[in-house]
């Protein structure tokens, strides 16, 4: 049973970390909005899905790559990848702001209760998925290979591939930029202030609506970046991929402690690793069971997740 | 004979004659008739259902062009391929007496969920793609008789064919088989594994069961590498198959990849690109495999190429249309007609159902991916 784990430990670990970083970025989308609004943005899964299509459109329509064309190299590769990343982030950010305007803002202005917003977010999420389904005739969409999946080096018998390495490094960089932004910038401070005490923040002159929009935007940008890495690694997307990814990322956020950026980081990474190890040892049919068993165990001992602080309690 | 009796006899006879004449004239009477198609038309599996519905509509178009005065309505019933949804749409179809025959349901799970309503309504079903063995097994609770029929081979025929085709030309094949946890893939995997026992030299070295929403196959690939498999068989669907084969190839593995009719879709080599080269797939040829002219006409009429199960859907629809032409315009008459049917499929095979609703043939062809297209390499013997 453990033969696979021992034999392929480092390949599995590298794959798990790459997957984990994609989870980290998507769970940022959940955790940011939760931190500020104390509400789950159920449309984040579809924001991710729209982000993946941003990457495909950039590769396929902007740079005219096809399934048979040669992968890009050198400076061209850098340009193609960066454009894809920015385009995915742009699409996802735009979608996130759209979701905020349609599903949250108007209801918030009228002082409706939380559940109404929850349902409207689910509604927008279904609408976003169905629109994409109609646009793509329900078919899966392949992305042309722009990045040759070269095996760079071998570490303890495991292949380190260029695409996984880029995903790990770039996702880590994006995460740290975001973390700095929240910690140090003026807007980041405002976001944290609203998260801690909405009324007090308002009294201090924080523009609540702007903070909320920016929060959605930042969450959307991170989620969009995840969409780009997803397409780069898996070269595939479909209108319904959001659900599974959303569930996984939401789980990661809760595991790490929702509302907490560091929680999203460690939650995402541990979930990625846990998934590949559990699949390899017990069989993929046990992946979800293992993940949720671990989640329940963690929540039993740390009800606010691994890094959940007592923020929720002080607020109530 | 008494005069009165003579008179009344005459009346009865003439009435019977008149009635007979009415029946006889309705046998070829043009008119408007309704059949239905049931399958996934929205949700994740919508492309399968849309392809099948198009083939049914195409059959109706061709029929109406040939038989002036007939108008065929095709009611599209969307069950999303999901048994839960099927259970909510089937009662309406079952009680709508205008519908005299049903092509579908497309999926086995949805078929089983719909069966009680169609049995109650006496509605004849001809499925183009529900391949689960239990539906035509009289000892199973899923048994669909007397209303269920299918014009597609069962999985217990496909499994061994796939095992044979996947390992062809490989000496002492070490085979890894995995499914996508769907109600289609899990039983098929069982039949593949059973079929492998009859392939000389082949050994089953491992397996996995991967949810059909998976995009990261690294744990499965790790297992394939550890077991040293030379042949990998996937019993799920093409979209997942395409993601998997790409990852298998980038991992450096050169094991042969094979899949069943779930992978049989021209989208598969398109999605997987160069990684798909040499992949072996079992399936049934599309309309283009029958004749290029037919495919061209289909494309002209429907505005899209024919897809998976288009041959079966076309056959199934034609069966019901033949019934309508023969004047079987009630559910009971149509059911009787289908049960006794003995005619040709467009593939040239004879369509004739056994008492459980299965056809006598179930020929699976082997397809190999070459230059981005799945090329027919002939029937697997």
XYZ file of C-alpha atoms in Angstrom:
697
model
C 0.000 0.000 0.000
C 2.791 2.398 0.870
C 4.977 1.187 -2.007
C 3.666 3.970 -4.231
C 4.271 6.610 -1.585
C 7.829 5.460 -0.964
C 8.613 4.923 -4.637
C 7.122 8.182 -5.896
C 7.324 10.373 -2.788
C 9.056 13.372 -4.344
C 7.026 13.395 -7.580
C 3.893 13.331 -5.482
C 5.191 16.065 -3.219
C 6.026 18.380 -6.098
C 2.646 17.766 -7.718
C 0.939 18.340 -4.376
C 2.710 21.645 -3.792
C 1.821 22.914 -7.277
C -1.816 21.946 -6.759
C -1.661 23.417 -3.269
C -0.546 26.812 -4.574
C -3.481 26.898 -6.981
C -5.734 26.191 -4.001
C -3.999 28.943 -2.009
C -4.814 31.563 -4.637
C -8.453 30.506 -5.006
C -8.980 30.285 -1.254
C -7.685 33.857 -0.995
C -10.789 34.831 -2.974
C -12.979 33.206 -0.337
C -11.024 34.320 2.673
C -10.713 37.988 1.665
C -14.438 38.424 1.132
C -15.229 36.479 4.267
C -12.842 38.605 6.292
C -14.604 41.779 5.273
C -18.239 40.788 4.861
C -18.450 37.674 7.067
C -20.084 36.046 4.091
C -19.039 33.253 1.786
C -18.721 34.377 -1.805
C -20.227 31.337 -3.448
C -19.598 32.812 -6.870
C -15.829 32.644 -6.379
C -15.753 29.180 -7.992
C -17.185 30.636 -11.199
C -14.854 33.633 -11.019
C -12.083 31.041 -11.129
C -13.697 29.299 -14.093
C -13.981 32.586 -16.010
C -10.322 33.208 -15.187
C -9.301 29.910 -16.802
C -11.120 30.942 -19.960
C -9.197 34.220 -19.879
C -5.970 32.216 -20.138
C -7.325 30.052 -22.960
C -8.541 33.076 -24.933
C -5.155 34.746 -24.513
C -3.250 31.687 -25.746
C -5.644 30.658 -28.463
C -7.150 33.867 -29.821
C -4.722 36.595 -28.878
C -1.516 34.750 -29.730
C -3.121 32.364 -32.244
C -1.631 29.203 -30.819
C -3.201 25.955 -31.961
C -2.940 22.381 -30.715
C -0.326 21.678 -33.358
C 1.810 24.815 -33.125
C 5.239 24.774 -31.544
C 5.464 25.935 -27.932
C 6.942 29.404 -27.400
C 10.500 29.953 -26.235
C 12.663 32.762 -24.834
C 11.311 36.283 -24.738
C 8.159 35.326 -26.655
C 7.360 32.733 -23.987
C 7.707 35.353 -21.271
C 5.413 37.742 -23.146
C 2.815 35.041 -23.806
C 2.813 33.816 -20.216
C 2.672 37.301 -18.698
C -0.131 38.373 -21.028
C -2.051 35.212 -20.199
C -1.600 35.790 -16.485
C -2.660 39.429 -16.650
C -5.591 38.661 -18.916
C -6.857 35.882 -16.601
C -6.513 38.207 -13.624
C -8.274 40.987 -15.494
C -11.236 38.781 -16.502
C -11.572 37.259 -13.035
C -11.186 40.637 -11.299
C -13.841 42.124 -13.554
C -16.168 39.190 -12.883
C -15.614 39.534 -9.137
C -16.493 43.236 -9.169
C -19.524 42.421 -11.306
C -20.618 39.816 -8.743
C -20.227 42.366 -5.969
C -22.357 44.917 -7.796
C -25.067 42.483 -8.810
C -25.329 40.066 -5.925
C -24.096 42.004 -2.910
C -24.158 45.774 -3.162
C -27.814 46.404 -3.895
C -28.976 43.948 -1.270
C -26.541 45.359 1.269
C -27.776 48.904 0.619
C -31.308 47.814 1.365
C -30.274 46.102 4.546
C -31.456 42.626 3.666
C -30.392 39.741 5.834
C -27.367 37.556 5.170
C -29.270 34.630 3.718
C -30.711 36.738 0.912
C -27.205 37.694 -0.188
C -26.109 34.097 0.064
C -28.849 33.007 -2.305
C -28.223 35.858 -4.711
C -24.529 34.887 -4.805
C -25.458 31.298 -5.589
C -27.803 32.618 -8.272
C -25.085 34.707 -9.907
C -22.780 31.721 -9.699
C -25.231 29.485 -11.569
C -25.833 32.215 -14.136
C -22.085 32.638 -14.734
C -21.643 28.886 -15.226
C -24.641 28.581 -17.547
C -23.575 31.534 -19.690
C -20.205 29.866 -20.194
C -21.935 26.572 -20.920
C -23.944 28.205 -23.686
C -20.883 29.982 -25.061
C -18.921 26.733 -25.247
C -21.781 24.379 -26.238
C -21.180 22.432 -23.003
C -17.913 21.139 -24.406
C -14.556 21.002 -22.680
C -12.035 23.444 -24.089
C -8.412 22.520 -24.532
C -5.697 25.104 -24.313
C -2.853 24.895 -26.785
C 0.491 24.128 -25.249
C 2.458 27.384 -25.099
C 4.925 26.202 -22.495
C 7.039 23.187 -23.391
C 6.853 20.913 -20.386
C 10.588 20.403 -20.163
C 11.959 18.306 -17.350
C 14.463 20.697 -15.803
C 16.161 18.474 -13.316
C 15.671 15.422 -11.215
C 15.382 15.727 -7.453
C 15.582 12.453 -5.552
C 14.206 10.571 -8.539
C 11.364 13.013 -9.177
C 11.113 15.085 -12.338
C 10.946 18.814 -11.793
C 8.974 20.162 -14.725
C 9.118 23.726 -15.951
C 5.352 24.297 -15.704
C 5.094 23.073 -12.118
C 8.152 25.087 -11.121
C 6.765 28.273 -12.686
C 3.428 27.668 -10.972
C 5.024 27.215 -7.569
C 7.334 30.215 -7.803
C 4.896 32.625 -9.446
C 2.010 31.679 -7.164
C 4.234 32.156 -4.129
C 5.297 35.591 -5.397
C 1.689 36.639 -6.015
C 0.752 35.448 -2.551
C 3.499 37.470 -0.875
C 2.662 40.606 -2.860
C -0.936 40.260 -1.721
C 0.032 39.671 1.857
C 2.250 42.780 1.846
C -0.563 44.769 0.254
C -2.986 43.813 3.023
C -0.424 44.379 5.745
C 1.226 47.591 4.674
C -0.807 49.587 2.175
C -3.359 52.175 3.177
C -6.110 50.253 1.407
C -4.970 47.030 3.087
C -5.264 48.711 6.462
C -8.750 49.879 5.570
C -9.701 46.342 4.589
C -8.429 45.030 7.892
C -10.195 47.791 9.772
C -13.535 46.940 8.155
C -12.876 43.277 8.891
C -12.344 43.998 12.583
C -15.146 46.441 13.150
C -17.257 47.739 10.346
C -18.946 50.531 12.307
C -15.765 51.811 13.867
C -14.072 51.785 10.473
C -16.921 53.822 9.025
C -16.645 56.338 11.848
C -12.934 56.666 11.106
C -13.849 57.777 7.599
C -13.271 54.540 5.721
C -15.318 54.387 2.531
C -17.050 51.075 3.102
C -18.294 50.521 -0.442
C -14.881 51.174 -1.901
C -13.220 48.820 0.548
C -15.685 46.063 -0.278
C -15.256 46.514 -4.031
C -11.468 46.478 -3.694
C -11.683 43.347 -1.547
C -13.694 41.582 -4.214
C -11.288 42.840 -6.851
C -8.195 41.622 -5.001
C -9.810 38.259 -4.282
C -10.782 38.034 -7.943
C -7.257 38.871 -9.107
C -5.783 36.088 -6.953
C -8.436 33.665 -8.165
C -7.775 34.686 -11.774
C -4.063 34.026 -11.338
C -4.996 30.559 -10.079
C -7.057 30.091 -13.236
C -4.036 30.918 -15.358
C -1.780 28.423 -13.553
C -4.489 25.801 -13.760
C -4.644 26.173 -17.533
C -0.858 26.206 -17.827
C -0.512 22.939 -15.911
C -3.636 21.067 -17.066
C -4.180 22.745 -20.499
C -7.893 22.259 -20.111
C -11.013 23.966 -18.876
C -14.746 23.472 -18.928
C -17.737 25.485 -17.758
C -18.252 23.214 -14.737
C -14.723 22.992 -13.330
C -15.491 25.763 -10.841
C -17.553 23.641 -8.508
C -14.868 21.114 -7.572
C -12.173 23.760 -7.384
C -14.424 26.030 -5.334
C -15.238 23.284 -2.878
C -11.561 22.365 -2.509
C -10.460 25.967 -2.050
C -13.255 26.684 0.403
C -12.196 23.590 2.354
C -8.609 24.853 2.304
C -9.754 28.230 3.605
C -11.706 26.641 6.467
C -8.845 24.255 7.232
C -6.431 27.151 7.546
C -8.925 29.413 9.294
C -11.260 31.420 7.107
C -10.838 35.161 7.067
C -7.136 34.761 7.591
C -4.637 35.143 4.763
C -1.933 33.021 6.332
C -4.596 30.408 6.960
C -5.409 30.294 3.253
C -1.713 29.755 2.528
C -1.150 26.827 4.865
C -4.643 25.435 4.326
C -4.146 25.362 0.555
C -0.721 23.770 0.731
C -1.729 21.115 3.241
C -4.839 20.300 1.245
C -2.848 19.876 -1.983
C -0.360 17.550 -0.317
C -3.007 15.677 1.631
C -4.988 15.025 -1.560
C -2.104 13.527 -3.521
C -0.773 11.454 -0.624
C -4.215 10.100 0.268
C -4.947 9.270 -3.377
C -1.642 7.482 -3.786
C -1.823 5.464 -0.578
C -5.519 4.646 -0.272
C -6.667 5.011 -3.872
C -8.224 8.109 -5.395
C -11.690 6.980 -4.322
C -10.643 7.761 -0.735
C -9.353 11.257 -1.468
C -12.464 13.206 -0.477
C -13.118 10.971 2.539
C -9.610 11.499 3.860
C -9.675 15.239 3.240
C -12.923 15.778 5.096
C -11.963 13.428 7.902
C -8.834 15.489 8.477
C -10.888 18.686 8.255
C -13.297 17.438 10.922
C -10.437 16.358 13.172
C -8.750 19.747 12.838
C -11.990 21.573 13.555
C -12.608 19.382 16.610
C -9.414 20.593 18.202
C -9.117 24.002 16.563
C -12.654 25.166 15.771
C -11.369 28.254 13.964
C -9.022 26.294 11.721
C -5.258 25.975 11.920
C -4.625 29.714 11.949
C -8.056 31.026 12.795
C -7.779 33.812 15.294
C -10.472 34.791 17.711
C -11.495 37.631 15.413
C -14.988 36.283 14.913
C -15.564 36.079 18.624
C -14.383 39.562 19.507
C -16.563 40.865 16.753
C -19.744 39.242 17.979
C -82.412 -17.342 -41.482
C -84.747 -14.823 -39.963
C -84.966 -11.516 -41.787
C -84.227 -9.455 -38.713
C -81.101 -11.401 -37.956
C -80.013 -11.047 -41.574
C -80.498 -7.299 -41.345
C -78.612 -6.943 -38.124
C -75.819 -9.134 -39.470
C -75.584 -6.934 -42.472
C -75.364 -3.904 -40.277
C -72.675 -5.451 -38.150
C -70.730 -6.576 -41.191
C -70.916 -3.214 -42.852
C -69.982 -1.546 -39.612
C -67.031 -3.886 -39.277
C -66.068 -3.203 -42.855
C -66.386 0.501 -42.332
C -64.358 0.263 -39.170
C -61.802 -1.860 -40.974
C -61.669 0.679 -43.724
C -61.047 3.406 -41.178
C -58.263 1.373 -39.584
C -56.828 0.493 -42.972
C -56.869 4.072 -44.162
C -55.217 5.264 -40.934
C -52.423 2.766 -41.573
C -51.054 5.061 -44.201
C -52.691 8.236 -43.120
C -50.553 11.235 -42.916
C -50.866 13.283 -39.787
C -49.030 14.820 -36.921
C -47.319 12.479 -34.497
C -45.159 13.036 -31.488
C -42.121 11.129 -30.322
C -39.740 12.154 -27.575
C -36.025 12.118 -26.959
C -34.685 11.965 -23.403
C -31.106 12.639 -22.407
C -28.808 15.303 -20.937
C -29.474 18.610 -22.705
C -28.030 20.839 -20.019
C -25.406 20.389 -17.331
C -22.055 18.673 -17.611
C -23.093 15.936 -20.025
C -25.108 18.152 -22.355
C -22.898 17.573 -25.382
C -23.811 13.862 -25.515
C -27.524 14.604 -25.351
C -27.358 17.427 -27.875
C -25.598 15.156 -30.371
C -28.181 12.432 -29.893
C -31.143 14.813 -30.096
C -29.752 16.244 -33.328
C -29.552 12.759 -34.833
C -33.177 12.086 -33.839
C -34.293 15.398 -35.333
C -32.314 14.629 -38.466
C -34.049 11.237 -38.790
C -37.413 13.004 -38.449
C -36.445 15.538 -41.141
C -35.373 12.827 -43.543
C -38.581 10.902 -42.830
C -40.816 13.925 -43.390
C -39.069 14.750 -46.649
C -39.658 11.192 -47.876
C -43.215 10.825 -46.573
C -45.269 13.852 -47.532
C -48.074 14.732 -45.192
C -46.428 13.304 -42.106
C -45.456 15.757 -39.461
C -43.237 14.473 -36.673
C -42.835 16.458 -33.491
C -39.770 15.608 -31.455
C -40.218 16.512 -27.805
C -36.850 17.122 -26.132
C -36.783 15.879 -22.545
C -33.826 17.061 -20.499
C -32.806 14.732 -17.660
C -29.242 16.101 -17.381
C -28.115 12.465 -17.430
C -28.929 12.504 -13.743
C -31.213 9.888 -12.148
C -32.550 12.480 -9.678
C -33.605 14.822 -12.490
C -34.939 11.938 -14.584
C -37.256 10.991 -11.718
C -38.848 14.440 -11.894
C -39.289 14.733 -15.683
C -40.311 11.148 -16.463
C -43.810 11.294 -14.855
C -44.829 14.075 -17.252
C -43.554 12.171 -20.275
C -45.153 8.957 -19.056
C -48.585 10.542 -18.726
C -48.473 12.580 -21.939
C -50.376 10.225 -24.244
C -49.458 12.266 -27.316
C -45.958 10.837 -27.067
C -46.157 7.414 -28.679
C -42.519 6.405 -28.465
C -39.301 7.471 -26.791
C -35.736 7.522 -28.038
C -33.645 7.260 -24.911
C -32.873 7.812 -22.157
C -29.254 8.339 -23.011
C -27.777 7.217 -19.705
C -28.304 4.037 -17.764
C -28.839 5.632 -14.343
C -31.443 8.030 -15.718
C -33.078 5.132 -17.560
C -33.523 3.138 -14.374
C -34.988 6.153 -12.575
C -37.467 6.760 -15.427
C -38.548 3.150 -15.911
C -41.438 2.956 -13.397
C -43.276 5.814 -15.133
C -42.808 4.426 -18.643
C -43.777 0.930 -17.586
C -46.954 2.361 -16.028
C -47.686 4.378 -19.165
C -46.802 1.515 -21.533
C -44.423 3.822 -23.382
C -41.914 2.024 -25.594
C -38.284 3.099 -25.095
C -35.449 2.608 -27.541
C -32.196 3.764 -26.024
C -29.232 4.628 -28.235
C -26.655 4.554 -25.464
C -27.778 3.080 -22.132
C -25.364 0.158 -21.956
C -25.662 -1.059 -18.370
C -26.144 -4.812 -18.330
C -28.715 -4.946 -15.507
C -31.411 -3.065 -17.486
C -32.033 -6.095 -19.682
C -31.424 -8.687 -16.969
C -34.832 -10.103 -15.946
C -33.481 -11.133 -12.537
C -32.372 -7.587 -11.707
C -34.590 -4.987 -10.001
C -33.460 -2.583 -12.750
C -35.062 -4.750 -15.437
C -36.752 -2.568 -18.065
C -39.022 -5.081 -19.767
C -41.390 -4.993 -21.475
C -40.972 -1.333 -22.514
C -37.165 -1.008 -22.652
C -35.125 -1.717 -25.794
C -31.690 -0.631 -26.926
C -29.873 -0.476 -30.216
C -26.423 -0.456 -28.649
C -24.234 -3.328 -27.478
C -24.044 -4.047 -23.761
C -20.983 -3.396 -21.640
C -20.337 -7.100 -21.180
C -19.623 -7.201 -24.905
C -17.595 -4.032 -24.906
C -15.399 -4.869 -21.886
C -13.693 -7.912 -23.403
C -13.418 -6.168 -26.792
C -11.636 -3.259 -25.114
C -9.329 -5.587 -23.190
C -8.407 -7.348 -26.425
C -7.895 -4.188 -28.451
C -5.834 -2.445 -25.761
C -3.393 -5.320 -25.440
C -3.190 -6.259 -29.133
C 0.418 -6.787 -30.184
C 1.784 -6.338 -26.664
C 3.530 -9.412 -25.333
C 3.006 -10.105 -21.637
C 1.030 -6.908 -21.203
C 0.988 -5.465 -17.694
C -2.347 -3.722 -17.508
C -3.543 -0.929 -15.223
C -7.294 -0.254 -15.326
C -9.049 2.738 -13.768
C -12.552 4.210 -13.806
C -14.164 7.592 -13.093
C -16.588 6.319 -10.419
C -19.601 6.827 -12.702
C -22.315 4.200 -13.031
C -21.078 3.665 -16.585
C -17.375 3.334 -15.876
C -17.329 1.149 -12.776
C -19.204 -1.851 -14.253
C -17.327 -1.480 -17.549
C -14.054 -1.706 -15.627
C -15.306 -4.993 -14.150
C -16.009 -6.386 -17.636
C -12.627 -5.195 -18.898
C -10.871 -6.908 -16.003
C -12.856 -10.088 -16.618
C -11.991 -9.887 -20.308
C -8.283 -9.488 -19.549
C -8.218 -12.960 -17.991
C -8.906 -14.376 -21.435
C -6.064 -12.439 -23.083
C -2.996 -14.664 -23.214
C -0.013 -13.252 -21.328
C -1.823 -10.218 -19.953
C -1.769 -9.540 -16.223
C -3.699 -6.963 -14.243
C -1.111 -5.060 -12.207
C -3.227 -2.380 -10.584
C -6.134 -0.001 -10.731
C -7.673 3.185 -9.400
C -11.033 4.878 -9.158
C -10.840 8.610 -9.836
C -13.792 11.019 -9.420
C -14.948 12.371 -12.775
C -14.161 15.914 -11.706
C -10.452 15.209 -11.252
C -7.911 17.242 -13.162
C -4.771 16.319 -11.266
C -3.896 12.718 -12.022
C -0.447 12.653 -10.427
C -1.348 10.035 -7.771
C -2.720 7.682 -10.446
C 0.353 8.249 -12.608
C 2.581 7.539 -9.620
C 0.814 4.185 -9.253
C 1.166 3.397 -12.940
C 4.892 4.039 -12.715
C 5.314 1.953 -9.567
C 3.435 -0.998 -11.077
C 5.434 -0.754 -14.309
C 2.269 -1.020 -16.394
C 2.688 -1.176 -20.168
C -0.998 -0.728 -20.975
C -3.363 1.725 -19.253
C -7.117 1.348 -19.768
C -9.538 4.101 -18.729
C -13.243 3.285 -18.667
C -14.505 6.859 -18.161
C -15.239 9.689 -20.571
C -13.193 11.580 -23.156
C -12.773 14.946 -21.449
C -11.091 13.388 -18.416
C -9.260 10.929 -20.637
C -7.701 13.823 -22.561
C -6.418 15.529 -19.413
C -5.069 12.240 -18.135
C -3.205 11.238 -21.290
C -1.478 14.630 -21.448
C -0.248 14.248 -17.888
C 0.788 10.640 -18.473
C 2.898 11.661 -21.477
C 4.506 14.668 -19.782
C 5.432 12.361 -16.911
C 7.562 10.462 -19.403
C 5.465 7.288 -19.559
C 5.084 5.579 -22.927
C 2.469 3.023 -21.812
C -0.303 2.350 -24.327
C -3.489 4.260 -23.478
C -6.877 2.754 -24.252
C -10.463 3.725 -23.507
C -14.036 2.604 -24.110
C -16.869 4.307 -25.969
C -16.892 7.014 -23.291
C -13.537 8.171 -24.662
C -14.742 7.607 -28.199
C -15.277 11.168 -29.352
C -13.375 13.136 -31.968
C -12.963 15.831 -29.320
C -10.571 13.485 -27.512
C -7.592 13.808 -29.892
C -8.394 17.509 -30.330
C -8.229 18.145 -26.592
C -5.201 15.970 -25.954
C -3.191 17.098 -28.972
C -0.001 15.202 -29.723
C -0.283 13.231 -26.471
C -3.255 11.328 -27.901
C -1.265 9.808 -30.776
C -1.554 6.026 -30.796
C -4.342 5.899 -28.211
C -6.696 2.968 -28.725
C -10.427 3.462 -28.297
C -13.393 1.176 -28.777
C -16.571 2.643 -30.133
C -19.161 2.579 -32.810
C -18.509 4.560 -35.985
C -20.309 7.892 -36.462
C -22.335 8.778 -39.539
C -19.153 9.628 -41.408
C -18.081 6.030 -40.892
C -21.249 4.910 -42.714
C -20.967 7.267 -45.626
C -19.411 10.660 -46.228
C -22.496 11.755 -48.170
C -24.723 11.048 -45.174
C -22.435 13.054 -42.916
C -22.370 15.937 -45.396
C -26.171 15.997 -45.609
C -26.416 15.825 -41.814
C -24.089 18.758 -41.463
C -26.092 20.736 -44.003
C -29.417 20.019 -42.306
C -28.377 20.274 -38.677
C -25.603 22.868 -38.909
C -23.212 20.675 -36.926
C -21.232 17.474 -37.401
C -22.702 14.239 -36.150
C -21.419 13.278 -32.714
C -21.290 10.287 -30.404
C -24.080 7.723 -30.696
C -25.462 9.499 -33.757
C -25.752 6.160 -35.573
C -27.620 4.562 -32.678
C -29.883 7.581 -32.197
C -30.646 7.678 -35.912
C -31.441 3.941 -35.871
C -33.632 4.263 -32.786
C -35.600 7.171 -34.257
C -36.020 5.379 -37.588
C -37.467 2.399 -35.777
C -40.219 4.524 -34.230
C -40.784 6.370 -37.515
C -41.215 3.053 -39.325
C -43.875 2.246 -36.751
C -45.668 5.517 -37.409
C -45.575 4.866 -41.125
C -47.051 1.406 -40.519
C -49.938 3.064 -38.690
C -48.881 2.129 -35.182
C -50.030 5.382 -33.706
C -50.935 4.292 -30.196
C -48.501 3.369 -27.462
C -49.727 -0.220 -27.331
C -49.438 -0.709 -31.081
C -46.010 0.915 -31.147
C -44.742 -1.314 -28.349
C -45.951 -4.396 -30.209
C -44.370 -3.119 -33.425
C -40.978 -2.529 -31.800
C -41.016 -5.921 -30.075
C -41.635 -7.667 -33.397
C -39.354 -5.390 -35.428
C -36.966 -6.996 -37.847
C -35.159 -4.485 -39.993
C -31.821 -3.062 -40.960
C -29.639 -0.616 -39.115
C -27.831 1.954 -41.269
C -24.707 -0.006 -40.335
C -26.162 -2.952 -42.275
C -26.712 -5.048 -39.161
C -30.118 -6.543 -38.471
C -32.080 -4.904 -35.675
C -34.167 -7.532 -33.915
C -34.742 -7.518 -30.176
C -34.580 -10.561 -27.935
C -37.237 -10.951 -25.243
C -35.293 -8.724 -22.827
C -34.890 -5.835 -25.269
C -31.335 -6.403 -26.475
C -30.194 -6.501 -30.065
C -28.469 -9.602 -31.305
C -25.281 -7.871 -32.382
C -22.981 -5.603 -30.475
C -20.007 -5.088 -32.648
C -17.383 -2.754 -31.358
C -14.870 -1.255 -33.682
C -11.336 -0.312 -32.734
C -10.135 3.230 -33.314
C -6.570 4.497 -33.125
C -5.650 8.141 -32.795
C -3.588 9.239 -35.792
C -2.734 12.808 -36.685
C -5.402 14.225 -34.393
C -8.238 11.974 -35.592
C -9.601 8.666 -34.309
C -9.238 6.313 -37.266
C -11.411 3.208 -37.600
C -9.246 0.073 -37.713
C -12.146 -2.333 -38.113
C -14.359 -4.508 -35.951
C -12.609 -6.125 -32.993
C -12.800 -9.877 -33.393
